[in-house]
Structure formats: structure tokens, C-alpha cells
XYZ file of C-alpha atoms in Angstrom:
373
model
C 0.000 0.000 0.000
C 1.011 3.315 -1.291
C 1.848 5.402 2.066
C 1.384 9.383 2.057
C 3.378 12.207 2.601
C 2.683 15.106 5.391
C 1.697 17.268 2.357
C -0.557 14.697 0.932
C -2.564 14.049 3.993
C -2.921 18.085 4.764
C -4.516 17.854 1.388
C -6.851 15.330 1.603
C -8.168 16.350 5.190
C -8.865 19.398 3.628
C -10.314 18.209 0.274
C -12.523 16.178 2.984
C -12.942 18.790 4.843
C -14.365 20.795 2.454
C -16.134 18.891 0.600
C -18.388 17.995 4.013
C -18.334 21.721 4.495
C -20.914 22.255 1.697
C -23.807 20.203 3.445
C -24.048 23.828 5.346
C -25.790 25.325 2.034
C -28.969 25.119 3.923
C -28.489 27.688 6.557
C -30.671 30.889 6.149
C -28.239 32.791 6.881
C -24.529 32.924 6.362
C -22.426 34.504 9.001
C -18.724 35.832 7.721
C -16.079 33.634 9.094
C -14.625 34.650 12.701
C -11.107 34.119 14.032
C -10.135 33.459 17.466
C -7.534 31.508 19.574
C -4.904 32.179 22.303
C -1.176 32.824 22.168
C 1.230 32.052 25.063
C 4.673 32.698 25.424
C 6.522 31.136 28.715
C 10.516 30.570 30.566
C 11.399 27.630 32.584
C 14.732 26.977 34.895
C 15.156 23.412 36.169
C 18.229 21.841 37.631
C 19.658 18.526 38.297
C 23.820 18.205 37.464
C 23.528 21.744 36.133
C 21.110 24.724 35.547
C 19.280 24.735 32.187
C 16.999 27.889 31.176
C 14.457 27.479 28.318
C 11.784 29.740 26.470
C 8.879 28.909 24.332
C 5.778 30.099 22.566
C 2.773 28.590 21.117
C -0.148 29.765 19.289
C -3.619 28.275 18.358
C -6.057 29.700 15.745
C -9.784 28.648 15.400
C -11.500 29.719 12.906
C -15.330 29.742 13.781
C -16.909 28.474 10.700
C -20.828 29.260 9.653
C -22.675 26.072 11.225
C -26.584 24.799 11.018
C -29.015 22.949 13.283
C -27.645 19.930 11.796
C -24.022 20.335 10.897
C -21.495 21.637 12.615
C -17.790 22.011 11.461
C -14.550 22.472 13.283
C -11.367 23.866 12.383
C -8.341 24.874 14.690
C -4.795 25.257 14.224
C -1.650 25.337 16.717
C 1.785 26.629 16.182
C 4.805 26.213 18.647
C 8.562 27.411 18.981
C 11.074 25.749 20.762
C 14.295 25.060 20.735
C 14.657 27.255 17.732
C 12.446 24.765 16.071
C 8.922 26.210 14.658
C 6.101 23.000 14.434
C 2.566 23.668 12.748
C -0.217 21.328 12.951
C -3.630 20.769 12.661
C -5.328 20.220 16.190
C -8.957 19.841 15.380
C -10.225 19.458 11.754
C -14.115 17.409 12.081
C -17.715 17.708 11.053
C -20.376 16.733 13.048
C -23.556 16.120 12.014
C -26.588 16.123 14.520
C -29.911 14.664 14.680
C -32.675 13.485 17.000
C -30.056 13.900 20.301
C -27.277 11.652 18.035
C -24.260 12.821 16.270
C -21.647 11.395 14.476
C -17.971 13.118 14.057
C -15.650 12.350 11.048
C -12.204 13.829 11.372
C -9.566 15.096 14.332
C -11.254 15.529 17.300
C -11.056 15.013 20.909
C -12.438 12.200 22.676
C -13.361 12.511 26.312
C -14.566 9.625 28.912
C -14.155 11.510 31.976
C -15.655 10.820 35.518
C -13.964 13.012 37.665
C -10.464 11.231 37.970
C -7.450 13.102 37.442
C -5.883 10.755 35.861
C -8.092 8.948 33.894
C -6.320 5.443 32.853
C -9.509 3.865 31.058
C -10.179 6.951 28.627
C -9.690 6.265 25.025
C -6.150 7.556 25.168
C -4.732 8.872 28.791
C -7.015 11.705 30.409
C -6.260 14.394 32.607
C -8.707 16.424 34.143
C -7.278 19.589 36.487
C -3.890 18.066 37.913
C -2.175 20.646 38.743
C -4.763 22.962 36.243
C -4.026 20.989 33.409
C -6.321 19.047 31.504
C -5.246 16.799 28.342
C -8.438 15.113 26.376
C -7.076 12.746 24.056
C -8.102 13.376 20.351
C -7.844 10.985 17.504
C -8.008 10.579 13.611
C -11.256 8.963 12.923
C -15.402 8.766 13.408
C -16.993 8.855 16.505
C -21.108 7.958 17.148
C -22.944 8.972 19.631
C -26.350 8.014 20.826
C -28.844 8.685 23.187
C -30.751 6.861 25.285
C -32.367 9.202 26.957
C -32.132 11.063 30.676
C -27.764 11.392 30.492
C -27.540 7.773 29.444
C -26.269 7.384 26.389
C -23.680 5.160 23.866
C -20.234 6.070 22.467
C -18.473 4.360 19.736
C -14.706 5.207 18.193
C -12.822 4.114 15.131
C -9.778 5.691 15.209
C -6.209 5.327 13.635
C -2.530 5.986 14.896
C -1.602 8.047 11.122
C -3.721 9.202 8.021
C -0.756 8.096 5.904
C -1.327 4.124 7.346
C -5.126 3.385 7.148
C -4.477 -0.192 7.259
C -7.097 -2.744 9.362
C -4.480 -4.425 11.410
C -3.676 -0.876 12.373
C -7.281 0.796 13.498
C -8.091 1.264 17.024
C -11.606 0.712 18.573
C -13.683 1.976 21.446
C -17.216 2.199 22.924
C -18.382 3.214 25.977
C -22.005 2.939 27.682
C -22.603 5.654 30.045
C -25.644 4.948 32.665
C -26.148 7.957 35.282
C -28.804 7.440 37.984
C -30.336 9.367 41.100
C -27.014 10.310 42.805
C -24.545 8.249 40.781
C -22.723 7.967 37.437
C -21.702 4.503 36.286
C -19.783 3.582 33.057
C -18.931 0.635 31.139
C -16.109 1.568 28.680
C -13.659 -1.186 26.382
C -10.697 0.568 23.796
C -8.635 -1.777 21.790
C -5.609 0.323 20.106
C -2.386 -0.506 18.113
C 0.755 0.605 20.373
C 3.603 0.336 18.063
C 4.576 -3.085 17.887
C 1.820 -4.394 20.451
C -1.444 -3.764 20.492
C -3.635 -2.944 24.189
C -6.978 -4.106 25.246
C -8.668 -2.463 28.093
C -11.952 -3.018 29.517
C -13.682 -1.878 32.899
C -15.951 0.378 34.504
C -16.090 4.052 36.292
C -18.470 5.901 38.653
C -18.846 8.708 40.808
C -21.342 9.271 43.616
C -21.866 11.632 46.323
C -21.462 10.583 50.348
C -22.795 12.949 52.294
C -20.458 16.066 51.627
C -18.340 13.979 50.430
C -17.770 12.918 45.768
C -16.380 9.788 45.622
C -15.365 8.129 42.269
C -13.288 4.634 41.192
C -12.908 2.838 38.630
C -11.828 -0.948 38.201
C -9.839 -2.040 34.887
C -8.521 -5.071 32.980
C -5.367 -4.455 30.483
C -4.118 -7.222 28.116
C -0.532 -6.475 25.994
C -1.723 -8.958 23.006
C 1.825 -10.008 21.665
C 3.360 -10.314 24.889
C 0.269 -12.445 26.212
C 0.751 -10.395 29.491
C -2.127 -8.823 31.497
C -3.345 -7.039 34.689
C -5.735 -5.682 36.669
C -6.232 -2.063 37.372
C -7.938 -0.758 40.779
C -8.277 3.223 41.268
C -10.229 5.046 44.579
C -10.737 8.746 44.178
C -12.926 11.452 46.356
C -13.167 15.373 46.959
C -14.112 17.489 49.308
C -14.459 21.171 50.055
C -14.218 23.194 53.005
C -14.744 26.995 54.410
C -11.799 28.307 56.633
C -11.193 31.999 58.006
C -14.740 32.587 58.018
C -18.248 32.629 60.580
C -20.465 30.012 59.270
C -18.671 30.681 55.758
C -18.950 33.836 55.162
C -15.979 35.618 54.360
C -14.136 32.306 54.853
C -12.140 30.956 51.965
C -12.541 27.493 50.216
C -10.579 25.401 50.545
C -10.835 21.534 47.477
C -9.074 18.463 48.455
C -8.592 15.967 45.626
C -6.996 12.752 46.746
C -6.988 9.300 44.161
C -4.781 6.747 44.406
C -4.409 3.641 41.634
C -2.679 0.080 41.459
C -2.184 -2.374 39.083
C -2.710 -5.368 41.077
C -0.724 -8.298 39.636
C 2.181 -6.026 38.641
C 2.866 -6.831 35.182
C 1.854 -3.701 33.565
C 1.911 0.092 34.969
C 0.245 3.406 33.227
C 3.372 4.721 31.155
C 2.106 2.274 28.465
C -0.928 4.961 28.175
C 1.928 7.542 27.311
C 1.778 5.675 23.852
C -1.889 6.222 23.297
C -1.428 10.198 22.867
C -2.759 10.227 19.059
C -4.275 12.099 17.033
C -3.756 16.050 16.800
C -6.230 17.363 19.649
C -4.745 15.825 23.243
C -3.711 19.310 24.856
C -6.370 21.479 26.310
C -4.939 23.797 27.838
C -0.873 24.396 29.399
C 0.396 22.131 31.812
C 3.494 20.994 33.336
C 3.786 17.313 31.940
C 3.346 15.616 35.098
C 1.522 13.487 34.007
C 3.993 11.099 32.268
C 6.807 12.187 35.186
C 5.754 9.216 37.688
C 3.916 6.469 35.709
C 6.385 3.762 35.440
C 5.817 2.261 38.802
C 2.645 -0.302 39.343
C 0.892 2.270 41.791
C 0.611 5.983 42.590
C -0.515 8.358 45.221
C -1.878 12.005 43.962
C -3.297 14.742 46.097
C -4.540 18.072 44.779
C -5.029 21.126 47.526
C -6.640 24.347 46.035
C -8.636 27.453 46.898
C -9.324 31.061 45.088
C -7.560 33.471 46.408
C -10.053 36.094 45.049
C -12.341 36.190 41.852
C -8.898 36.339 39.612
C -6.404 34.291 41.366
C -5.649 30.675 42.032
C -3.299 28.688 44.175
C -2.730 25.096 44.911
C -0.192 22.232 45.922
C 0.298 18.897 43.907
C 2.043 15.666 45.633
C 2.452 12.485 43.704
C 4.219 9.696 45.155
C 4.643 6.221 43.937
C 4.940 3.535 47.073
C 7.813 0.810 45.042
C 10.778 3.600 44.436
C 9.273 6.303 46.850
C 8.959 9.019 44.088
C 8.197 11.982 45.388
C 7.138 15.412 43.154
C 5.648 18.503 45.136
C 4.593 21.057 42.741
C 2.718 24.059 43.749
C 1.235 26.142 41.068
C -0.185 29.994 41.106
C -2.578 31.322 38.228
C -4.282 34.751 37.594
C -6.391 36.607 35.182
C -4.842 39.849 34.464
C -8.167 40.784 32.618
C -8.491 42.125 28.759
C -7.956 38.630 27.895
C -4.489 37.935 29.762
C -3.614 35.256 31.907
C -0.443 34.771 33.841
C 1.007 31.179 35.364
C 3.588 30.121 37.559
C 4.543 26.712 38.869
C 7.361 24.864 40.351
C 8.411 21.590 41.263
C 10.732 19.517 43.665
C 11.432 15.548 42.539
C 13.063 13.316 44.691
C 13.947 9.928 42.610
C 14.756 6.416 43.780
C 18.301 7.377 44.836
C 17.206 9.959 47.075
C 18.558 12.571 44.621
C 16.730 15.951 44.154
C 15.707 17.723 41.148
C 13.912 20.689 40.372
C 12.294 23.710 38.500
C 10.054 26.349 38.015
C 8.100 28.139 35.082
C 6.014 30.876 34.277
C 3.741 31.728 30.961
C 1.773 34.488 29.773
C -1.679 33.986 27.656
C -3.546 36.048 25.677
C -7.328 34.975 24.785
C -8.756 36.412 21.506
């Protein structure tokens, strides 16, 4: 099979893309084409045998396309620099078309199973939802159904693959998951088989979420199977959250105060979560800037996260991250600081301390700039 170029597949997502793009001829009305995005420019010093300094900026450009009742397209760029290195890409490039509560998605988009977790090892790719304020929904290259079955319940299913250049059947990826809320709860039933290089990964399990009293509690129990390797394991996570009021009478003028805490384990010990570094496909993972610990301490069977936050005011944000894996006794504290200048600016700092296996320390800290347009 002939396999494509870069060039070649920019062209045919766009001769796709366009050619979907006329089922719009029905709106009423056409509105002119709108452009918005964010830019961000940022500095980081870390240390460990010697003190390294690095700058960066990124860009991403949406262009908010005329849509109808029943179709709706997507189409967003992103642009980075680093390392005197300039990378383009397309992040999101889909059409969705909508009827009766249903919708099905052809193209790069994001994909998100979420349940509260922060990290989220039964998503179609790996999920993070505010860990440390950053959130990662993993996209891929491919369809995606949806269907309703009424009152929040409702059916997912994914065809996805790893590169447009290699649509090949031993190569696609599948998913489905079957969502079931209730009176106080949220239960999920999800299974992903993907290619991951030269194995391929089969997970199945389920998720939920439920309130105790003051207290959200959420799990989720998994089964993982490396198909060439003929190895498995079994994946148990226990999350909650809860909120407080300090400094105040009965709450008012007090300050609140979350408390995230979820730990997982891969029971047998035969696997552990870096393999879900390999699922980051497709062009649409990032929402949003983050500090990349997510892929710092996966490579033990188990880890320990707690997430400690409160507004300072309406503008500002502070918390304190600490991850720790039980085998090795990897340690990261990372506290992070974040406030909205206002006129569409929005300033970041965090830091962080690692200790490794050796007892050796290493650390940095970093600070960005955004502008929303």
C-alpha cells in the first residue's frame, strides 16, 4: 500500500474537509467567518547536574466556521517554537452532524470519557482532568457515534487510527463506551482496543462517581491485556473530593478550601500506566498548558496524587500537587499559582521539587503568559 506524505494528507483532510463543508448550504443565513484563539509565550529553569533555562511560545487559531441545526464544522490550528524549532499542525479538523439527540464526528477531534479522575487510565487515550490545572483530552483521527438513550444515558463508539498516511485494518483502534447515570450516581462501562507500536492494548472496565454525604467519591476498576506479549493485569483506582470553608463565621468571608486525593494500582504487577503515554494520538490531546506531570511518575505499578486548592479572590488561584509512587518512593511537590490579568491575559507560575529512587533531588520552576482572543 502506497503510504502518504505530510503534504498529501494536509490535502486530503482538507479536500474532505471541504467537501463535508458544503452540506451547510442550507443555513438561512450565512455569518462571515470569525477568528479566534490564544497565544502564550513562557521561561522555565530546572536543575539537576547543572542549571538549564528554556523559552517557548505557542499559538492556536480557530477559525469559527458558519454552522446549522444539523451540521457543525470544526477547524483549529496550533503553532509552537522551541528550541529554535517552529512546528505547525492541525489540532482539530471534524464535522459533526446532529440529529434526534445523536451525532456522528468524522475527522480530528477530541475524545473525552471523563468521571472526575485526574488521571483517567480507562479513557480512550490517557485523560487528565485539572492536575495541577491541566487538563489533556485525548483526540484521535477517525469517526466517533454517539447516541442517546435518553435522561444522560447514552452510547459512544470510536474508530480511530494511529496516522492518516497508514489506514491499514491491522492498524485501526476501537472503542465504545455505555454511560448509565442514575439518582445520585454515574456509572460507566467503557472497552478501547488500540495498536501501540509493535503491540497492540486491550482495556476493559468500569467508572463511577457518587456523592457521600459532603463527600464525591469516584473509582474505577480495569482489565489491560498487551496482546503479543500475552501479558495482562488488573487495574484498581479510589478517588474522592471534598471542600471546606476556613477563616470565616459560618462561611462567610471564609475561603474554600478543594481536596482531591486518588490513588491507583495495578494489582498483579505486570503492567503500569506509562504504556498509556503511547496512546497520545491524534492532533487534539492538549487542552490547555500544563506541566507534563503526568507522564513524570507512571512507570511504577501504583501511585498516590493529592490536589489542595482554593481562590484566592475572583482572579487568582493557588494550589499544591504531591504524587508519590509507594515501590521507588517518588516523590514530586509542585505548587502552582494562576491569575487573570483581565483584557484577555492570563499569567502562570509553577514549580516543582522531585526526589527519585536514589534519594537525589531535582527541580524547577516556570512561568507563561496567555492572551485569549
Amino acid at each position: 500500500m502506497k503510504r502518504l506524505n505530510f503534504q498529501s494528507k494536509v490535502k486530503i483532510f482538507l479536500i474532505v474537509f471541504i467537501l463535508l463543508l458544503t452540506l451547510i448550504v442550507n443555513l438561512k443565513s450565512v455569518k462571515a467567518v470569525e477568528i479566534g484563539g490564544e497565544l502564550e509565550i513562557g521561561s522555565g529553569l530546572s536543575y539537576s547536574d547543572d542549571l538549564k533555562a528554556e523559552f517557548y511560545g505557542q499559538g492556536e487559531f480557530e477559525l469559527f466556521l458558519p454552522q446549522s441545526s444539523i451540521v457543525e464544522p470544526r477547524l483549529v490550528f496550533q503553532t509552537s517554537l522551541a528550541d529554535d524549532r517552529v512546528n505547525s499542525d492541525i489540532k482539530y479538523m471534524y464535522i459533526r452532524h446532529r440529529k434526534d439527540g445523536n451525532h456522528l464526528t468524522v475527522g480530528r477531534q477530541p475524545v473525552s470519557w471523563s468521571y472526575g479522575a485526574m488521571i483517567n487510565l480507562l479513557d480512550y487515550g490517557l485523560g487528565i482532568d485539572g492536575l495541577a490545572d491541566e487538563t489533556i483530552r485525548p483526540g484521535i483521527d477517525g469517526l466517533r457515534y454517539h447516541y442517546s438513550l435518553g435522561e444522560g444515558r447514552n452510547i459512544q463508539l470510536v474508530t480511530s487510527f494511529s496516522e492518516f498516511s497508514r489506514v491499514e485494518l491491522d492498524e485501526l483502534g476501537y472503542g465504545g463506551r455505555l454511560r448509565l447515570p442514575g439518582s445520585g450516581y454515574d456509572l460507566s462501562f467503557n472497552l478501547a482496543y488500540q495498536p501501540l507500536g509493535k503491540d497492540n492494548l486491550l482495556r476493559t472496565g468500569m467508572t463511577y462517581n457518587k456523592d457521600i454525604g459532603d463527600i464525591g467519591t469516584y473509582g474505577s476498576l480495569g482489565y489491560f491485556y498487551k496482546q503479543d506479549r500475552e501479558i495482562d493485569d488488573i487495574m484498581l483506582q479510589l478517588g474522592m473530593d471534598y471542600s471546606w470553608i476556613v477563616g470565616g463565621d459560618n462561611g462567610y468571608g471564609g475561603r474554600q478550601l478543594i481536596l482531591q486525593a486518588e490513588y491507583f494500582r495495578f494489582l498483579k504487577n505486570n503492567l503500569n500506566a506509562s504504556i498509556m503515554s503511547k496512546l497520545m494520538i491524534g492532533g487534539g490531546e492538549a487542552e490547555g498548558a500544563g506541566s507534563g506531570l503526568e507522564t513524570v511518575l507512571l512507570s511504577n505499578r501504583d501511585l498516590l496524587t493529592l490536589n489542595l486548592s482554593t481562590s484566592l479572590d475572583y482572579f487568582s488561584d493557588l494550589g499544591l500537587l504531591l504524587m508519590i509512587e509507594t515501590k521507588d518512593c517518588k516523590t514530586v511537590l509542585a505548587p502552582y499559582y494562576s491569575s487573570d490579568l483581565g483584557g484577555g491575559l492570563e499569567m502562570s507560575i509553577d514549580a516543582m521539587v522531585l526526589r527519585d529512587s536514589g534519594g537525589d533531588f531535582y527541580s524547577g520552576i516556570s512561568s507563561s503568559l496567555s492572551y485569549y482572543f
